[in-house]
Coordinates of C-alpha atoms in Angstrom, one line a residue:
X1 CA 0.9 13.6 -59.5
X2 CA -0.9 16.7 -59.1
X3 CA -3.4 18.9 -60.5
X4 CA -3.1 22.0 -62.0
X5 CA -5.3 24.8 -62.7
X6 CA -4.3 27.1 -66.0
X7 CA -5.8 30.6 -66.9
X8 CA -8.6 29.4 -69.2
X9 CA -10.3 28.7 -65.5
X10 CA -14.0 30.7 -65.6
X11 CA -14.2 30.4 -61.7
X12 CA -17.3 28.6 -61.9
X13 CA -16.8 27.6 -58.2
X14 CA -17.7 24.0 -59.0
X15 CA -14.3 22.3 -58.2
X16 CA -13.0 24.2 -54.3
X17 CA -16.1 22.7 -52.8
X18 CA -15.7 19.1 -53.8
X19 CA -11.5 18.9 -52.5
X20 CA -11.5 16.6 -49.9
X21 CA -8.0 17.5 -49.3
X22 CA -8.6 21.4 -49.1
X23 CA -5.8 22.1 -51.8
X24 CA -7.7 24.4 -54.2
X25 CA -6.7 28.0 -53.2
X26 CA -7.6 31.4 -54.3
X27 CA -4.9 33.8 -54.9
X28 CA -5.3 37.1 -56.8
X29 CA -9.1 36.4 -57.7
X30 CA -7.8 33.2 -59.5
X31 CA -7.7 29.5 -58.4
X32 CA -4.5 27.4 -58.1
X33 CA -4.6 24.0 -56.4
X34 CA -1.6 23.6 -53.7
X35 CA 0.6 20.9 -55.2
X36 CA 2.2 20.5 -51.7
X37 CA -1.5 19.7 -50.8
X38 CA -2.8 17.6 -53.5
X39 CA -2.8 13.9 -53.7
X40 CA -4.8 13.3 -56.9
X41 CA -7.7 12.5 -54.3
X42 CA -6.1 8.9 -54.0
X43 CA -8.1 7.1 -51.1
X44 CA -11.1 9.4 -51.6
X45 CA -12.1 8.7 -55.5
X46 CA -11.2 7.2 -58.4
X47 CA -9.8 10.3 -60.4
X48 CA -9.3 14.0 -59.4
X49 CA -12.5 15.5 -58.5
X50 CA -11.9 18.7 -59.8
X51 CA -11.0 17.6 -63.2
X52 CA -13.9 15.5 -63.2
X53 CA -16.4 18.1 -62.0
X54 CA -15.2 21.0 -64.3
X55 CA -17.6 22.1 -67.1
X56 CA -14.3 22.7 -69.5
X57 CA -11.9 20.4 -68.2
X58 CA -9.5 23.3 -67.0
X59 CA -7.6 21.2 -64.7
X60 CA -4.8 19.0 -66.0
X61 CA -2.1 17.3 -64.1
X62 CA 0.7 19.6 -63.1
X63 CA 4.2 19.6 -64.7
X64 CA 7.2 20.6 -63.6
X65 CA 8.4 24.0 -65.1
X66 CA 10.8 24.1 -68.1
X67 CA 13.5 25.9 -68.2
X68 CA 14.8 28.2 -65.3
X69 CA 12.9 30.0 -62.8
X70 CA 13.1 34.0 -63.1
X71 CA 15.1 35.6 -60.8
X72 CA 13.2 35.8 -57.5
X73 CA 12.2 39.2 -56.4
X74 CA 11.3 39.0 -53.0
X75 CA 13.8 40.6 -50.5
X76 CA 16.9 38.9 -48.5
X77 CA 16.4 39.1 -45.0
X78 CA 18.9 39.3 -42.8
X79 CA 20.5 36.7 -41.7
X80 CA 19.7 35.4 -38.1
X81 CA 22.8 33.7 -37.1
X82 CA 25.1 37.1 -37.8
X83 CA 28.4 35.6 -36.7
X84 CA 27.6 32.6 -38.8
X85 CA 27.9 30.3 -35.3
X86 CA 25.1 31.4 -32.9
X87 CA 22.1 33.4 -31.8
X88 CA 20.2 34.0 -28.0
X89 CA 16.6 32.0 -28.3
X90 CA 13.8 31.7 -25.8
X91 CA 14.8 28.8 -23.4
X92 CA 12.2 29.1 -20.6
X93 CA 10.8 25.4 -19.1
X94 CA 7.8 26.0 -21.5
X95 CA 10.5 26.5 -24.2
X96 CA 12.5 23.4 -23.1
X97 CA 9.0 20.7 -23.2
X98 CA 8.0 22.0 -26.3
X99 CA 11.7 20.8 -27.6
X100 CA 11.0 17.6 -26.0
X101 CA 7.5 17.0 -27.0
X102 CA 8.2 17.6 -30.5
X103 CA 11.6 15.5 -30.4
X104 CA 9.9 12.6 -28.7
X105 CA 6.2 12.8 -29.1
X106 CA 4.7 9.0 -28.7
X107 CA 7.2 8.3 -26.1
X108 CA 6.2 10.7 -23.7
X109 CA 3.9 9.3 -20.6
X110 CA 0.6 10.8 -22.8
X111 CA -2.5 10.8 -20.8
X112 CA -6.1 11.0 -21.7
X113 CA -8.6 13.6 -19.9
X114 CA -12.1 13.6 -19.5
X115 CA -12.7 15.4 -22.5
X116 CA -10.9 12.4 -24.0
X117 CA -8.4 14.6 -25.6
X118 CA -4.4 13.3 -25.5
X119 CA -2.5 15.8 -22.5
X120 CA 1.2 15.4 -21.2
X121 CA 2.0 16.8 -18.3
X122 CA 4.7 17.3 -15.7
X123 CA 4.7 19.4 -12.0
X124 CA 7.2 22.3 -11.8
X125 CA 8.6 23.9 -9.3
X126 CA 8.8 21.7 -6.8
X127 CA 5.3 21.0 -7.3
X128 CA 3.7 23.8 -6.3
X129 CA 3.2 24.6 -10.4
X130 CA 1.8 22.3 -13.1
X131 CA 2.7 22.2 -16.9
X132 CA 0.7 20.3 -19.9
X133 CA 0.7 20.4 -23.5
X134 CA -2.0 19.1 -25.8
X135 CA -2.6 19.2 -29.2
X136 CA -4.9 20.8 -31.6
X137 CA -5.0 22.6 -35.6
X138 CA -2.5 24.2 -36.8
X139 CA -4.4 27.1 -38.7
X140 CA -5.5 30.1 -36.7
X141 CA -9.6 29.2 -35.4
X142 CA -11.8 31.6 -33.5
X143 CA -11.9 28.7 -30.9
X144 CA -9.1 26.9 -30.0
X145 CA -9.9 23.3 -29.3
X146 CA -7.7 20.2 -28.6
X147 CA -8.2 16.8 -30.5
X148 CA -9.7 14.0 -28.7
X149 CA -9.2 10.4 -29.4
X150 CA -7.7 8.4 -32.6
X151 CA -7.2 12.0 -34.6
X152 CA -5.0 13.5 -31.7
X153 CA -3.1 10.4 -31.6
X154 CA -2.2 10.0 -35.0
X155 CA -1.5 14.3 -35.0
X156 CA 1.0 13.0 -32.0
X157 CA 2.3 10.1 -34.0
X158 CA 3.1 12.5 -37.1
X159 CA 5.0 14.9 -35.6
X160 CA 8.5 15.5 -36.9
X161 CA 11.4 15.6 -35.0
X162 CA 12.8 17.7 -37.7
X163 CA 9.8 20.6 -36.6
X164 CA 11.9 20.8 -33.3
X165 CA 14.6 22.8 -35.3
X166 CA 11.5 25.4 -36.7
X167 CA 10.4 26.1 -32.7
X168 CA 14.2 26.8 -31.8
X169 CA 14.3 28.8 -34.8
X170 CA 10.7 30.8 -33.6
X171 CA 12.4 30.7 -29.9
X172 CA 15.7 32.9 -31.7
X173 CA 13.8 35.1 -33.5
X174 CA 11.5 36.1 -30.4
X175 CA 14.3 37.1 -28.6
X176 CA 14.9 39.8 -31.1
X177 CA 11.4 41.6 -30.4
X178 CA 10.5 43.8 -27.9
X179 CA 7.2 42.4 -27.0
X180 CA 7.4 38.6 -29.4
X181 CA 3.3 38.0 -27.5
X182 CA 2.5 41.2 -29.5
X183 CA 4.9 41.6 -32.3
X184 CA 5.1 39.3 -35.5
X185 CA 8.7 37.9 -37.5
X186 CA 8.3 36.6 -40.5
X187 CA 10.6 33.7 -42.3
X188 CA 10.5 32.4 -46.1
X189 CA 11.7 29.2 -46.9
X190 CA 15.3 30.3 -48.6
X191 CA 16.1 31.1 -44.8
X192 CA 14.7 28.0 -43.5
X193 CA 16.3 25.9 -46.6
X194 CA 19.6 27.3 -45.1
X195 CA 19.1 26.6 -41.8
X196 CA 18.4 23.5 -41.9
X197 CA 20.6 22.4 -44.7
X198 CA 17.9 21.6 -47.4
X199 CA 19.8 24.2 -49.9
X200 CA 22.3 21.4 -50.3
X201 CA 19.8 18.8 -50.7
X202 CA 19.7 17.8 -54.8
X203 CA 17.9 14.6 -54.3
X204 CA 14.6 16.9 -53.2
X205 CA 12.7 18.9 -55.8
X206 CA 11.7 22.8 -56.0
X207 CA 7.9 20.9 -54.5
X208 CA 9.2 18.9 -52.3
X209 CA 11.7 21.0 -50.2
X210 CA 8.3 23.7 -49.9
X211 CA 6.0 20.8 -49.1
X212 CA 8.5 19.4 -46.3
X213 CA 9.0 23.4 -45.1
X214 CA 5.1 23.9 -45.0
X215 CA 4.6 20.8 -43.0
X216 CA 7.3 21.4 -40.5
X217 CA 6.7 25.2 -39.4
X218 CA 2.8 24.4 -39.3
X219 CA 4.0 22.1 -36.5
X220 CA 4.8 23.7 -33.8
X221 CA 2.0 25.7 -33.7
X222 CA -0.5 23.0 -33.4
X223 CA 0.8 22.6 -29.4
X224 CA -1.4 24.0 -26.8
X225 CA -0.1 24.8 -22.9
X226 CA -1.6 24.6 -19.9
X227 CA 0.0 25.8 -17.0
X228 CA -0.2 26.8 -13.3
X229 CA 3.0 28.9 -12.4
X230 CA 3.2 29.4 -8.6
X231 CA 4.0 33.3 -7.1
X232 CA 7.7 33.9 -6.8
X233 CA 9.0 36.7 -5.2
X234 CA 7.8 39.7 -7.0
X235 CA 6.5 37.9 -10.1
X236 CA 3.1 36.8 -8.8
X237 CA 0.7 33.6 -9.8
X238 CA -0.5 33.2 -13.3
X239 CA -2.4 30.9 -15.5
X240 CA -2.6 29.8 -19.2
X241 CA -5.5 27.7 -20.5
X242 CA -4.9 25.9 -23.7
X243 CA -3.2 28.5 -24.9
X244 CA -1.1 28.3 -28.3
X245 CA 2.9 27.9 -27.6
X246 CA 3.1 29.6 -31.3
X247 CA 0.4 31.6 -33.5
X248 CA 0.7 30.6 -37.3
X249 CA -0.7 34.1 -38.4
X250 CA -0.4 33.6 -41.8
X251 CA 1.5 31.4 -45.0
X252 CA 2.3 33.7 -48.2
X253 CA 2.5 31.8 -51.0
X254 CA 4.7 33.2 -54.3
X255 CA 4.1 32.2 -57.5
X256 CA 5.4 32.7 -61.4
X257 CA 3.6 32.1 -64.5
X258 CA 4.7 30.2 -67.4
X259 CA 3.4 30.9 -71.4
X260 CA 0.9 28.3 -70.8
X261 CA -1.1 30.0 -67.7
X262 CA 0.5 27.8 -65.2
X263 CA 1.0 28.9 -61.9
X264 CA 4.4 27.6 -60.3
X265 CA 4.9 27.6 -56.5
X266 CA 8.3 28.8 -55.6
X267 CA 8.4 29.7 -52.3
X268 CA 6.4 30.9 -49.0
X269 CA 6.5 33.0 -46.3
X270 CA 5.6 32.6 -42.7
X271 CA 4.4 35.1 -40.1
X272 CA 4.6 33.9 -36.6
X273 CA 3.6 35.2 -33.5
X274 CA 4.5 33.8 -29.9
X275 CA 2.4 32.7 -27.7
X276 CA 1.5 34.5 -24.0
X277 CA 4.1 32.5 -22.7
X278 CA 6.7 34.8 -23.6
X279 CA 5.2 38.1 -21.7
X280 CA 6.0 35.5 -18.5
X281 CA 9.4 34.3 -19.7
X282 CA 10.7 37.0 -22.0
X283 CA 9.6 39.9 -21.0
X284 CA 12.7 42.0 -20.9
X285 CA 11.0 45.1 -20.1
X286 CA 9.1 43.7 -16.4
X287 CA 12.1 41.2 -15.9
X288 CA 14.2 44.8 -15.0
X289 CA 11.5 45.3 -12.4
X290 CA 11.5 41.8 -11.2
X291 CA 8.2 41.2 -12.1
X292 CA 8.7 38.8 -14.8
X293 CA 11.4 36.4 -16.1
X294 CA 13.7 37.1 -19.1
X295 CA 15.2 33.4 -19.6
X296 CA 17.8 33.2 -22.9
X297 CA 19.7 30.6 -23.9
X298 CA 22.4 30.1 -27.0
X299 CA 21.4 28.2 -30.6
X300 CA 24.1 27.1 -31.9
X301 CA 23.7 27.2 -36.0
X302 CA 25.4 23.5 -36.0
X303 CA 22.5 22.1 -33.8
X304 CA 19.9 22.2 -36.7
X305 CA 22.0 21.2 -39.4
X306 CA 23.4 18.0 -37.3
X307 CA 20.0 17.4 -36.4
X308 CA 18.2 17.2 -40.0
X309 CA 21.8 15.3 -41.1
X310 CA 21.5 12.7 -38.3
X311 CA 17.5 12.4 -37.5
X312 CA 17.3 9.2 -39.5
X313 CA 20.2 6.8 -38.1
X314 CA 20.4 8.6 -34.7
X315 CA 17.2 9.7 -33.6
X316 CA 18.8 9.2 -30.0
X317 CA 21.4 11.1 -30.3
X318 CA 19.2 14.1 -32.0
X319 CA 16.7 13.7 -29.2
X320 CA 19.7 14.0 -26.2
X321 CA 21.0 17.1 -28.9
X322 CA 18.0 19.3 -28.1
X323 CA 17.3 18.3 -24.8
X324 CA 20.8 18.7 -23.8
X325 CA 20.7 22.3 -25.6
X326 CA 18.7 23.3 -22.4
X327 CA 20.0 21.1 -20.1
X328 CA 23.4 22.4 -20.1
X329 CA 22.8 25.9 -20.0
X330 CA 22.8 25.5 -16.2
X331 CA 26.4 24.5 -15.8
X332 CA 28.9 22.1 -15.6
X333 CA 28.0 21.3 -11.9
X334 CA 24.9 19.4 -12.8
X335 CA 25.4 16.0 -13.2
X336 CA 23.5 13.9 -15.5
X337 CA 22.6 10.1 -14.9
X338 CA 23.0 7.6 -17.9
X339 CA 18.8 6.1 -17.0
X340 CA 18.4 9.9 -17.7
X341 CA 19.7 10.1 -20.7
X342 CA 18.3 6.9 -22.2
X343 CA 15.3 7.8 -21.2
X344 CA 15.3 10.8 -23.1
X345 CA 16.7 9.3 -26.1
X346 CA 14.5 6.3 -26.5
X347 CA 11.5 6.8 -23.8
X348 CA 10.8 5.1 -20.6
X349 CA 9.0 2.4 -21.8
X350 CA 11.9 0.7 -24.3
X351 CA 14.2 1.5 -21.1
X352 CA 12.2 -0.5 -18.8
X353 CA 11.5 -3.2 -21.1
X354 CA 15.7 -3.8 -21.6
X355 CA 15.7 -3.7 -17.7
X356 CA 13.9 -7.6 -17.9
X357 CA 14.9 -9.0 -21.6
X358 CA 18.5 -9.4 -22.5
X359 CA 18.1 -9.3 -25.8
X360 CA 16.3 -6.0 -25.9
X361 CA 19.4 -4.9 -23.0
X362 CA 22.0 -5.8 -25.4
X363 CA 20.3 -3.6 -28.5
X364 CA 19.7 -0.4 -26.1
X365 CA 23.1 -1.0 -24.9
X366 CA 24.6 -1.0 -28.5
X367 CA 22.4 2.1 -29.5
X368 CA 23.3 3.8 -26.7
X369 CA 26.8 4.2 -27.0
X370 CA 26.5 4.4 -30.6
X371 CA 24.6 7.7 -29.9
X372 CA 26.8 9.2 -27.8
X373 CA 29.5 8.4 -30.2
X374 CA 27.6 10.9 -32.4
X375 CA 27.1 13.2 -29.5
X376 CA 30.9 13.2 -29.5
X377 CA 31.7 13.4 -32.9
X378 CA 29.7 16.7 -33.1
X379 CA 31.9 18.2 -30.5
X380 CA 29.3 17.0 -27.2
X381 CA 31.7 15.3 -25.5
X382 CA 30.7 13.4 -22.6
X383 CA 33.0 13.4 -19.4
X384 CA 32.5 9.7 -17.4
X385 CA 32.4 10.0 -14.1
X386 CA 35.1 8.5 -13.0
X387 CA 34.0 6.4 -9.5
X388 CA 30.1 5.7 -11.0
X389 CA 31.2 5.3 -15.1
X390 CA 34.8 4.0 -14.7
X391 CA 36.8 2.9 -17.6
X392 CA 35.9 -0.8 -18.0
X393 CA 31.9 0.4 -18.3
X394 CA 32.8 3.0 -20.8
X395 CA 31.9 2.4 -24.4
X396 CA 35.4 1.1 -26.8
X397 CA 35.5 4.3 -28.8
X398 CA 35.8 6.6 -25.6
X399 CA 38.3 3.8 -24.7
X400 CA 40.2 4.3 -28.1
X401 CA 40.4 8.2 -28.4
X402 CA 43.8 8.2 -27.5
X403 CA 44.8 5.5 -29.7
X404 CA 47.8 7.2 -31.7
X405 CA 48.0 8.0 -35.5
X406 CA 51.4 6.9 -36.0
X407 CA 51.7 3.8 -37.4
X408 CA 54.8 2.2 -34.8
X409 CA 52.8 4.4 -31.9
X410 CA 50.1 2.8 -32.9
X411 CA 51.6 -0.7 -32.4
X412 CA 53.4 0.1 -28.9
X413 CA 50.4 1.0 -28.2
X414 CA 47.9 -2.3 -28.6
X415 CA 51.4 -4.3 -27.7
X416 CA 51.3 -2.9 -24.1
X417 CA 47.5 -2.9 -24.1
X418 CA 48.4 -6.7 -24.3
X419 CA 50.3 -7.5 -21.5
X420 CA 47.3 -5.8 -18.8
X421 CA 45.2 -7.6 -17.2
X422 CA 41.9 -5.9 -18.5
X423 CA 42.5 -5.2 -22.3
X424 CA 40.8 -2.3 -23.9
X425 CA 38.9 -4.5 -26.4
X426 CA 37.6 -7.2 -23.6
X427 CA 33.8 -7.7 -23.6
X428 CA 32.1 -5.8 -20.8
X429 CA 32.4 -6.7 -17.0
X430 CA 29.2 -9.2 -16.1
X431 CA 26.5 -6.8 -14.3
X432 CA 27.2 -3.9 -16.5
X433 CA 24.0 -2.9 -17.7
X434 CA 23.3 -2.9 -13.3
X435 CA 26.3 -0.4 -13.2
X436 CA 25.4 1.2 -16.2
X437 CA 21.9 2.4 -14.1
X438 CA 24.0 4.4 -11.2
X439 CA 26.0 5.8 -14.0
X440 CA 26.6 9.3 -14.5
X441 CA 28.1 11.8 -16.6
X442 CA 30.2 13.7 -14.8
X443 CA 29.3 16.7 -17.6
X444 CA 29.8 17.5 -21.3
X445 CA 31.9 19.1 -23.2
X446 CA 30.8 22.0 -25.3
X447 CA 31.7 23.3 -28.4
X448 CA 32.8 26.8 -29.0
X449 CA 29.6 27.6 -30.8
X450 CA 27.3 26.2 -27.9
X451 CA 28.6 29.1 -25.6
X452 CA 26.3 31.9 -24.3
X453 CA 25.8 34.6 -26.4
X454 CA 24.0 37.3 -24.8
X455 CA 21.8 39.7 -25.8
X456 CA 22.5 42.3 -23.3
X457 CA 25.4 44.8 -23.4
X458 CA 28.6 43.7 -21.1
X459 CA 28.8 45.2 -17.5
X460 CA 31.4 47.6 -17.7
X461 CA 34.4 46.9 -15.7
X462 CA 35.8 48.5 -12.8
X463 CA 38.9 50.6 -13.4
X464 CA 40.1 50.0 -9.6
X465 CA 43.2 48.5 -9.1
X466 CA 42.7 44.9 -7.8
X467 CA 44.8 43.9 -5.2
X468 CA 47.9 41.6 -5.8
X469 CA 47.6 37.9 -5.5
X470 CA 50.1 35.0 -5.3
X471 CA 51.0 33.9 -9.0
X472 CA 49.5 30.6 -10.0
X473 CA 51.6 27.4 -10.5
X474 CA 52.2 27.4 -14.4
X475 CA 51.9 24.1 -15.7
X476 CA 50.7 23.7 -19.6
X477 CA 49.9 20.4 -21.4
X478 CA 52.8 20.1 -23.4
X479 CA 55.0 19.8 -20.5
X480 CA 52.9 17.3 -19.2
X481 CA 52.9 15.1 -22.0
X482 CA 57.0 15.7 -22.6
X483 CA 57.4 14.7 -18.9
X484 CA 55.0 11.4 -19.2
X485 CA 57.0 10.4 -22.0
X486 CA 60.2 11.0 -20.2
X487 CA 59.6 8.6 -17.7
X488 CA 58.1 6.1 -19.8
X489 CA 54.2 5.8 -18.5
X490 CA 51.4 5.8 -20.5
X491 CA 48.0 7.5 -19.6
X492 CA 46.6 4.9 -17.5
X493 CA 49.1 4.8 -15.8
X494 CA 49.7 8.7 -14.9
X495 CA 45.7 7.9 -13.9
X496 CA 46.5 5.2 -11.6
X497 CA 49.3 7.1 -9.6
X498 CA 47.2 10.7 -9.2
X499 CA 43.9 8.6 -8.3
X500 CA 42.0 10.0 -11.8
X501 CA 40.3 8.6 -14.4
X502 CA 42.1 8.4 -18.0
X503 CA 40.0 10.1 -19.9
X504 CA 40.8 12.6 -17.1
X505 CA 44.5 12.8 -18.2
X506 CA 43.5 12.6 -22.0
X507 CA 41.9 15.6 -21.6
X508 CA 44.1 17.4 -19.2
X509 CA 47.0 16.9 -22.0
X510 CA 44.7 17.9 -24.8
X511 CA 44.2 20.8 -23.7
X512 CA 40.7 20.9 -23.2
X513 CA 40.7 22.6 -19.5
X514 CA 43.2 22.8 -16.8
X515 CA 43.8 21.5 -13.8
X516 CA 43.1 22.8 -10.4
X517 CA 46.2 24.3 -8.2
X518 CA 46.2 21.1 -5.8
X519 CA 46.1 19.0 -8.6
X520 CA 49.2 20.9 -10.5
X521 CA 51.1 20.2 -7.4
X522 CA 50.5 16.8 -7.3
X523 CA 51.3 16.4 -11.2
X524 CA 55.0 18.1 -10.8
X525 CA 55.6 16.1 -7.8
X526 CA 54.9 13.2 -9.9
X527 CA 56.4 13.6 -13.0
X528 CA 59.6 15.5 -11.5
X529 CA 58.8 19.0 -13.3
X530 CA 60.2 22.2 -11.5

């Protein structure tokens, strides 16, 4: 439990000096110890310090506050995600590694220097460019300074995936400054509460929501950057030495009093500034005169409050969440290998181990399409390749998506399942964790919300007239899925006759894009449509 410091304190000075943990505080002239901060000095004496050392015993272990709070005075903000789905945020390569360092910390290839401090780094740009991070205090120093040795490994060890959410949340709000490497956003922790779903959270205390809150937005400041950006084009060289990815300015705390003299912490607020980083990569201003880049993404509200829900069971799939949130931003062309993604979800080294022990192959197999299970369930759906990830490779629930929800469909269903050769519940071909290595994703899926938003006003559109063009074949869905039916085939076997995949068809009669004008063709040829 604890301490607390009531109104009867003389400010003899007697007590601040001796905190080993740094909780007592002044605010207002008066002393308060953080109780986000104190830990009743357990592993540094035998009882609190400060109630020990005082002259008048003024500190007493804190209690929780009867009755309710007073209304809470400080102002609403506005809220970030306007729409309630989305909002632009910074998503630059420097943007991108901090998401990943902060999602997968330990299993990153960290390095030590000669300075014996902890660096990770990666080449860019074809590498002519370089890119590090290392880490260092949160708290705004004179001199910044990384952390060498066994205290920047266990800083590395205790990062939070959860803090990833608070630097996409700092990457939104730059994007509504001006100039974010000279301007300052603030953000309380009601906003950040509903965010990241910790409003709904009843098993947490008043205490314990601020303590988690101050811990997590502290976090992303404590990364450092290092980078070498080769001249391209008009935007010419340029260098950053260790310099701060985020600037924790300052932390406001808010207080009320009881009728006893106790001060009761109910809530913070956070000033932020970015880091240099962002006159190179969102710069709006130079980026017009090609002299600097202005690189936005979209943050889907639904990201952060999937990630805090699912952090716990499926790290994995959290971890392929965020880096996938700047992976896809380039398209649906890029396609994305299954050693990839693995990688990212559970590091190199468990990847590489699974590679020469069967038993740690199976596990990584089983958490691996367990993850993406998630992935799909929060509207990420992943699109097998159909020649490198065919069906028989594919994990059972892709297999059973179009299982049907009537009951008699249902059992036509597994009946003809029954009489194939290769049944959808069969145990995976020999060799498949080999096939599973030159796998890929073909890509995946989106959900509404993960769209781009821009921040820009649209072009405005030509009032020419545009020439006429050769009407399109029209062929919807539900006529494919009448005209199936008509003749009697199932999916996989519409797949087999126009050379796709069935997930291919799934999707197709789903609705969830259309096919291409050779490909329409082909399907009314097939299934006799006019």
């Amino acid at each position: 439990m604890a301490q607390a410091i009531t109104n009867e304190c003389d400010r003899c000075d007697t007590c601040a000096p001796l905190c080993p943990v740094d909780a007592i505080k002044t605010i207002d002239d008066r002393y308060w110890i953080d109780p986000t901060l104190c830990n009743d000095c357990e592993g540094y004496a035998e009882e609190p310090v400060c109630a020990s050392s005082c002259p008048i015993s003024v500190p007493v272990p804190w209690q929780a506050k009867k009755g309710r709070l007073k209304a809470d005075e400080r102002p609403i903000r506005p809220d970030l995600f306007a729409n309630g789905k989305n909002h632009p945020f910074a998503s630059s390569i420097v943007s991108w590694e901090l998401c990943n360092v902060l999602a997968q910390r330990q299993s990153l290839p960290w390095e030590t220097d000669a300075d014996g401090a902890m660096v990770y780094g990666r080449p860019i740009n074809q590498n002519r460019g370089h890119l590090s991070f290392q880490i260092a205090e949160a708290q705004p120093t004179e001199i910044v300074k990384p952390l060498a040795g066994k205290k920047a490994r266990d800083r590395i060890n205790a990062l939070d995936i959860r803090a990833a959410c608070l630097h996409l949340l700092y990457a939104a709000y730059a994007t509504t400054l001006e100039k974010p490497w000279e301007e300052v956003f603030e953000i309380d922790d009601r906003t950040i509460e509903a965010y990241l779903g910790l409003d709904k959270r009843k098993d947490l205390s008043k205490i314990d929501k601020l303590a988690l809150v101050k811990e997590l937005v502290q976090q992303p400041c404590s990364l450092l950057t290092t980078m070498h950006w080769p001249q391209q084009g008009k935007i010419q060289a340029f260098e950053l030495k260790n310099s701060r990815l985020w600037h924790l300015q300052e932390i406001a705390h808010h207080f009320q009093e009881d009728e006893l003299g106790y001060q009761h912490l109910v809530g913070i607020t956070v000033s932020i500034k970015a880091g240099q980083w962002t006159q190179y990569f969102l710069n709006r201003k130079d980026c017009k005169e090609r002299t600097a880049f202005y690189q936005y993404s979209t943050l889907p509200k639904s990201l952060l409050t999937a990630a805090m829900g699912q952090w716990q069971q499926h790290e994995g799939a959290v971890r392929m969440m965020f880096w996938l949130l700047f992976k896809t931003k380039v398209g649906k062309d890029q396609r994305i290998t299954a050693p990839t993604l693995m990688r990212v979800a559970y590091g190199a080294d468990k990847v590489q181990r699974a590679a020469t022990s069967r038993e740690d192959r199976k596990r990584l197999l089983r958490c691996f399409e367990s993850d993406l299970e998630v992935l799909n369930h929060f509207g990420l759906k992943p699109m097998f390749d159909p020649v490198t990830y065919p069906e028989e490779i594919q994990p059972l629930w892709a297999k059973l998506s179009e299982l049907p929800d009537d009951a008699e469909a249902a059992l036509e269903f597994w009946t003809n399942d029954g009489t194939l050769t290769n049944r959808l519940t069969d145990a995976g071909p020999r060799g498949k964790w080999n096939r599973l290595m030159n796998a890929r994703f073909s890509y995946f899926h989106l959900p509404s919300d993960w769209e781009q938003v821009s921040p820009k006003p649209e072009p405005k559109r030509s009032t020419r007239t545009k020439k006429q063009v050769q009407e399109p074949i029209v062929l919807d869905s539900q006529q494919i899925v009448e005209a199936r039916k008509s003749l009697g085939w199932s999916q996989r076997e519409l797949a087999q006759k126009t050379k796709k995949s069935q997930s291919w068809i799934r999707d197709l009669e789903n609705g969830r894009f259309s096919a291409k004008a050779k490909e329409r063709t082909l399907l009314k040829q097939l299934l006799g449509i006019d």
